C-alpha positions in Angstrom: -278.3 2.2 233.6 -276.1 4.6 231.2 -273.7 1.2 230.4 -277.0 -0.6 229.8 -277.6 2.1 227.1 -274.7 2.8 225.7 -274.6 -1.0 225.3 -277.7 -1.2 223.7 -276.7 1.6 221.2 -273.9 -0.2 220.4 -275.6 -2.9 219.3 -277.8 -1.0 217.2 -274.8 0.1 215.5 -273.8 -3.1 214.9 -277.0 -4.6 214.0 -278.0 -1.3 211.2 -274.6 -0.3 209.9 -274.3 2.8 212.0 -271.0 4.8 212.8 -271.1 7.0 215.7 -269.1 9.7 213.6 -270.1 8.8 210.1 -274.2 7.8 210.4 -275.0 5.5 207.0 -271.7 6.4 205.6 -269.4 3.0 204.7 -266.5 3.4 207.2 -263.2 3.6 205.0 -264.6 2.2 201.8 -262.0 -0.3 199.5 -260.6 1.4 196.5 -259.1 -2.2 195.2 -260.2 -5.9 194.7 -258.8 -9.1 193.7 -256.9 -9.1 190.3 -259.1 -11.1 188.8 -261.6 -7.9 188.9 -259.0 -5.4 187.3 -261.2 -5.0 184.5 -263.8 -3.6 186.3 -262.1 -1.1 188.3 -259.7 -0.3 185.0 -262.6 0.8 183.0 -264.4 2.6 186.2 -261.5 4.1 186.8 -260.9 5.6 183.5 -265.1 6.2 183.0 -264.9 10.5 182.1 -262.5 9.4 179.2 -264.3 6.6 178.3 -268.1 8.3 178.1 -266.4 11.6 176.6 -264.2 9.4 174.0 -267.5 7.3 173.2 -265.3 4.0 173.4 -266.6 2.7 177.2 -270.1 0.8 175.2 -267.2 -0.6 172.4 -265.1 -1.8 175.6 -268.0 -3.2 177.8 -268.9 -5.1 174.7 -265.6 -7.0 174.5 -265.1 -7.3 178.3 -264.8 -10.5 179.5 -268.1 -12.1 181.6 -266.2 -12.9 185.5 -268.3 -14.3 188.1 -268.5 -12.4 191.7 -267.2 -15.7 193.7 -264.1 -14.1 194.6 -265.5 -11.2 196.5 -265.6 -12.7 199.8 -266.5 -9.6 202.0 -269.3 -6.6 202.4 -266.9 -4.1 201.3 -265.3 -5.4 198.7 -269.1 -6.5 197.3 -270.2 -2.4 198.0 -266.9 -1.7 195.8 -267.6 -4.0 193.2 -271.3 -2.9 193.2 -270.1 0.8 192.8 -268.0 0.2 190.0 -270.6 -1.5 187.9 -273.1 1.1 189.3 -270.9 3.7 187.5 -270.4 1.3 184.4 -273.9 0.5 183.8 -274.8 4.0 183.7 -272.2 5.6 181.8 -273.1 2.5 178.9 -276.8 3.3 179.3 -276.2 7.2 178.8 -273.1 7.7 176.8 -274.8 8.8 174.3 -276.8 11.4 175.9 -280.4 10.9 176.5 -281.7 11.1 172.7 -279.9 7.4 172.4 -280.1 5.4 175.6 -279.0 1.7 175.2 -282.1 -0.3 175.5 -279.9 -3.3 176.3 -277.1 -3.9 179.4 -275.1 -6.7 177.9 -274.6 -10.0 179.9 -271.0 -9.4 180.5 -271.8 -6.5 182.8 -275.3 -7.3 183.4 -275.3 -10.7 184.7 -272.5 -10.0 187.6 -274.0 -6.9 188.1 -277.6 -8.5 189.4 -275.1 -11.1 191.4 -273.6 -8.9 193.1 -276.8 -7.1 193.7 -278.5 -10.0 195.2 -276.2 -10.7 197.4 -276.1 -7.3 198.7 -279.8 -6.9 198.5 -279.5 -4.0 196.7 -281.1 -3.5 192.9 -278.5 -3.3 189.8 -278.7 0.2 189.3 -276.6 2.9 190.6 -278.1 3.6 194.2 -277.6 6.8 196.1 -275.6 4.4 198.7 -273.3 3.6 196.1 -272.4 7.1 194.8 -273.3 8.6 198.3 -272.3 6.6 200.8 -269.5 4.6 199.6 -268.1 6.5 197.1 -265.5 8.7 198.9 -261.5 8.3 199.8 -259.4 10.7 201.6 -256.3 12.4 200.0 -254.5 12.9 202.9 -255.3 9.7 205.0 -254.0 11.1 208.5 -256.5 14.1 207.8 -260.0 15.1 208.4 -263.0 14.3 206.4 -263.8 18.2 205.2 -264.5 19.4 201.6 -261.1 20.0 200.8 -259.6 16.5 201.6 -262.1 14.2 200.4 -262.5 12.5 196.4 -264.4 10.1 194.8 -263.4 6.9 194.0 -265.3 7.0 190.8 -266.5 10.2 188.6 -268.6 10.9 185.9 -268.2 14.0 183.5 -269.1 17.0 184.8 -265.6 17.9 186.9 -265.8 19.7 189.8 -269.2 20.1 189.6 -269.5 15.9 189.7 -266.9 15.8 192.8 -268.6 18.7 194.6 -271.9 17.0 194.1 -271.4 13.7 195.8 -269.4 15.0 198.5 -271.1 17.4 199.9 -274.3 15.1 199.8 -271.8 12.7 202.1 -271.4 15.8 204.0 -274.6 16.6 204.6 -275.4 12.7 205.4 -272.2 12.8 207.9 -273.2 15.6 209.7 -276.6 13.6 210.3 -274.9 10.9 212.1 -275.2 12.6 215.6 -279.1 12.7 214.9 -279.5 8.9 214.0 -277.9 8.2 217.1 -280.5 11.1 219.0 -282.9 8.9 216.9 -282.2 5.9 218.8 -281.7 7.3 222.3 -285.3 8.4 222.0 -286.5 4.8 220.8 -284.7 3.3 224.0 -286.2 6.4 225.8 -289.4 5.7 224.7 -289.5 2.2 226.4 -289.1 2.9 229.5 -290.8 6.5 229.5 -287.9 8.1 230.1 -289.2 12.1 229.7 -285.8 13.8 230.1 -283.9 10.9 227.8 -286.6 11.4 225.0 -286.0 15.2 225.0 -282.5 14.9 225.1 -282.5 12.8 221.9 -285.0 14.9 219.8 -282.6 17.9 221.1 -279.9 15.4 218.9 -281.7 15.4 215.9 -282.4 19.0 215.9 -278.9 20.1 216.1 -278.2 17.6 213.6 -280.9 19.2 211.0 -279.5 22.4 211.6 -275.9 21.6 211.0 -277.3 19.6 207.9 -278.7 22.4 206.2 -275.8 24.7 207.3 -273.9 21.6 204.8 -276.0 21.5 202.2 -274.6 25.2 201.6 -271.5 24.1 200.5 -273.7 23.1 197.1 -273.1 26.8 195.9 -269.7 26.9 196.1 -269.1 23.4 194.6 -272.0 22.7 191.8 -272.1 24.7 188.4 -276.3 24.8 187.5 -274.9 24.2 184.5 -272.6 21.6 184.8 -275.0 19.6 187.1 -278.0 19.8 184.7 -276.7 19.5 181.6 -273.9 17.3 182.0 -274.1 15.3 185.1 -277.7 14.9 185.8 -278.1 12.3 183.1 -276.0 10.1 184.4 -277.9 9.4 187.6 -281.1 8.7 186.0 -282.6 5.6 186.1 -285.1 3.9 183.6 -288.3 4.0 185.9 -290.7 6.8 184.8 -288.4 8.0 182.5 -289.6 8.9 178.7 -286.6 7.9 177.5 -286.3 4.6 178.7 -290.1 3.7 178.8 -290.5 0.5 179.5 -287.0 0.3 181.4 -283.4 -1.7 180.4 -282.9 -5.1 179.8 -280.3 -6.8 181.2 -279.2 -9.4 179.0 -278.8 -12.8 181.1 -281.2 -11.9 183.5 -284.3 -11.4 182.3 -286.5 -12.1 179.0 -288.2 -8.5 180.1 -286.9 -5.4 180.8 -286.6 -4.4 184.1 -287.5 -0.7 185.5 -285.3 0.6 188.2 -285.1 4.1 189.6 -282.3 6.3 189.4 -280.3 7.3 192.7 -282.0 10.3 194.8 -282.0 11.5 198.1 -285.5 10.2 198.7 -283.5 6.6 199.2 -281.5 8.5 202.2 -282.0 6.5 205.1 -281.2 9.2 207.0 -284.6 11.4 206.3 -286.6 8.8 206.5 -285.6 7.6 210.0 -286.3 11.2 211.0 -289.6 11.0 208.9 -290.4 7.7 211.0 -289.1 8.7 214.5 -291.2 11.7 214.1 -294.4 10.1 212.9 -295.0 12.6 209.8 -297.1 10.8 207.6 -296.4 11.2 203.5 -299.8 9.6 201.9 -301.0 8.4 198.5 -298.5 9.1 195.8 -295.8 10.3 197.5 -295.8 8.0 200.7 -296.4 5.1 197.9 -292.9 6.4 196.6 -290.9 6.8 199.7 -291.5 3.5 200.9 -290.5 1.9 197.2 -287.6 4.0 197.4 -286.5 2.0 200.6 -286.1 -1.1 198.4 -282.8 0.9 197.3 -281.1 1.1 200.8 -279.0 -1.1 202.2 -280.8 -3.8 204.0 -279.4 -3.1 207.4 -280.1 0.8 207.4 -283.6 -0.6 206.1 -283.8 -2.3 209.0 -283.4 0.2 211.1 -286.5 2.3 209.4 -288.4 -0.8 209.4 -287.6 -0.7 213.6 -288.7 2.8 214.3 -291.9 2.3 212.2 -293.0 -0.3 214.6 -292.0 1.5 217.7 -295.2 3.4 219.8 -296.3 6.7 218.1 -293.5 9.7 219.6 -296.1 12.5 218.9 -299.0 9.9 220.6 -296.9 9.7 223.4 -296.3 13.4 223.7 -299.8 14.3 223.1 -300.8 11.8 226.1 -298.1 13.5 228.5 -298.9 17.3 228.2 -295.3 18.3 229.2 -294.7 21.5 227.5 -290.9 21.1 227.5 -291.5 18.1 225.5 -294.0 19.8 223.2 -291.3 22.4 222.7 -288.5 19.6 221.6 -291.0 17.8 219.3 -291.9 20.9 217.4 -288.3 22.2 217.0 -287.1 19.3 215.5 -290.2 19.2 213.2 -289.5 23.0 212.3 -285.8 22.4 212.0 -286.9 19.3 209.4 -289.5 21.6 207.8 -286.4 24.3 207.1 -283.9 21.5 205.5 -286.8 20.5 203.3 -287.5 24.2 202.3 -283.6 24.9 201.5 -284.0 21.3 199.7 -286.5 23.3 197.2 -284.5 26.0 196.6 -281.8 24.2 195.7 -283.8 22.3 193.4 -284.8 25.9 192.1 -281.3 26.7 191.0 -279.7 23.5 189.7 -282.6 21.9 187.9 -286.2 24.5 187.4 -283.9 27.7 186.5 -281.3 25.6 184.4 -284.6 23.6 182.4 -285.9 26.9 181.7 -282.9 28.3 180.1 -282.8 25.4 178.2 -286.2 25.9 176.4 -286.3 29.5 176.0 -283.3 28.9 173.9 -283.7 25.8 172.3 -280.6 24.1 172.5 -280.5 21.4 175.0 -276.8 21.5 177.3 -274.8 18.6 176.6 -277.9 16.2 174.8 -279.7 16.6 178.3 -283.1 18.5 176.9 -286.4 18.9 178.2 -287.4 15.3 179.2 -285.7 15.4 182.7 -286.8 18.9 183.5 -289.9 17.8 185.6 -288.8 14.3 187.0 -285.9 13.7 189.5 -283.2 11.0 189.2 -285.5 8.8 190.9 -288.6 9.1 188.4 -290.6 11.8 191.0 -291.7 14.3 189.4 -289.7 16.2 192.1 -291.4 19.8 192.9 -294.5 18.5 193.4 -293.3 15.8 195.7 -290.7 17.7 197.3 -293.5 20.5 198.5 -295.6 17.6 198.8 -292.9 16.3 201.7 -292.5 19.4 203.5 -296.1 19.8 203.5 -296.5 16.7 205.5 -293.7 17.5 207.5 -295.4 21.0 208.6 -298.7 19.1 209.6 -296.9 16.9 212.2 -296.4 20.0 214.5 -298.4 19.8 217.5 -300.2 23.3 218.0 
């Protein structure tokens, strides 16, 4: 029976792109392609200078138009969608937000949406590109903790831009022990299985806790500062965004432009598995937006939310039982969600509300990112009201 199930995990694992030690994370992402690419992964490469030097629109404009044929493999299409992630954004933005480019030139633009389609991933710079595949070790033989780990591509911003994107792997990493909890009860579920169902949810909370016990390292990494004025603009997309109002059009592709929302962790798989496995139910605007934002995940990890969605109702299931054990490790991995989602706020508190306040009270914008962003996240939310909004919803699953 327990070979039958590991078994069976294992082929979730293959079938949703899960590691058992890394969750949604790519497993040792590529840092090279094919020569014929070089000018891609040159001008990624070299992106900080380029945006701060105001020369990267100059040298997109002259770069020569390849085709994606040559990438022959998932990773090397995840690389290749990174560094034109990273590209298209710092061309879009380099100017700061009072002078977005309203056009992505066909050079970049058409084997951008190529390699988006085959990925089936949008062209824009997704939160499992700068997330989830974005990160190299310095020391290969060593451990994946703060103090070993890089990106393979930066925007301005320093530290601050480093310390952002890896600790949000961090925090995603130290979820992978709950997507597999996530699973066990799915299996559990099917064949009633009490004990194997509590042990799972028991999983996922340890796996919230250590999450939010992550998500610390933000202080010690992130500059309010440096993420809102400098490095916030640079993950925003051209969806609900003032500046970009009726979106970017990529030359090539489209006679129209195209709105696409900017990377956020409301296109974590990982939260929304939990959401799913847990039956909290997001409505109207905000459940309209969570389920868009899945559009932006990797098919297979969609997959895999898509799975649990269709499963029999957890808390149903529960509620039919009447086994207070059970009751007791439903409700503490609904609590434990509840208290990520509240840290989630006050974060949100200190690197964007507090920062946009000091921004108008003194007039003078940080780095050309002013007041337009203050009220709407990277993915086009306007992101107190849906974050409470979230954590609301979460609180009303608990079975009292």
């Amino acid at each position: 029976m327990e070979t039958n199930s590991r078994e069976a995990l294992q082929a979730d694992f293959d079938a949703f792109g899960i590691s058992d030690e890394l969750g949604f994370l790519l497993e040792e992402p590529l840092t090279h392609l094919p020569d014929y690419y070089r000018v891609w992964l040159d001008m990624a490469n070299n992106l900080t200078h380029l945006i701060e030097s105001r020369k990267l629109r100059d040298l997109v404009h002259k770069m020569p138009e390849l085709s994606p044929h040559l990438l022959s493999n998932h990773r090397e299409l995840r690389l290749a969608h990174l560094a034109l992630g990273f590209i298209s954004m710092g061309y879009v933005w380099q100017e700061g937000q009072q002078a977005p480019a309203q056009v992505l030139p066909k050079a970049l633009a058409l084997p951008y949406w190529l390699v988006s389609r085959r990925l089936g991933l949008p062209a824009i710079l997704t939160y499992a590109d700068s997330v989830l595949c974005n990160w190299k070790l310095k020391d290969p033989a060593g451990n994946m903790e703060m103090g070993n780990m890089d990106l393979i591509f930066s925007f301005p911003g320093g530290e601050s831009c480093r310390g952002f994107f890896i600790v949000s792997l961090l925090v995603e990493m130290a979820a992978s022990s709950g997507i597999t909890g996530a699973l066990e009860v799915m299996h559990a579920m099917k064949v009633s299985d009490l004990i194997g169902i509590q042990k799972g949810l028991v999983k996922v909370t340890q796996s919230l806790k250590k999450m939010k016990e992550t998500f610390k390292l933000m202080h010690n990494h992130v500059d309010p500062t440096a993420f809102h004025g400098t490095l916030r603009i640079f993950v925003s997309g051209w969806r609900d965004n003032p500046m970009l109002p009726r979106g970017l059009l990529y030359e090539g592709v489209s006679n129209e432009p195209i709105l696409l929302s900017g990377g956020s962790a409301a296109q974590s798989s990982t939260l929304q598995c939990f959401d799913v496995l847990l039956c909290i139910q997001h409505e109207d605007e905000t459940g309209a937006f969570l389920t868009r934002m899945r559009e932006y995940m990797p098919p297979a990890h969609r997959g895999l939310i898509e799975t649990l969605s269709v499963c029999p109702s957890l808390r149903d299931f529960i509620l039919r039982h009447s086994i207070s054990d059970l009751s007791q490790a439903y409700n503490t991995c609904v609590s434990a969600l509840v208290d990520l989602r509240n840290y989630h706020l006050n974060i949100v508190a200190k690197y964007i509300i507090l920062p946009g306040i000091k921004v108008r009270t003194t007039g003078c914008p940080m780095s050309g990112v002013g007041t337009a962003l203050n009220t709407s996240g990277a993915g086009g939310s306007n992101f107190m009201v849906f974050l409470k909004s979230v954590r609301n919803a979460t609180q009303k699953a608990l079975i009292l």
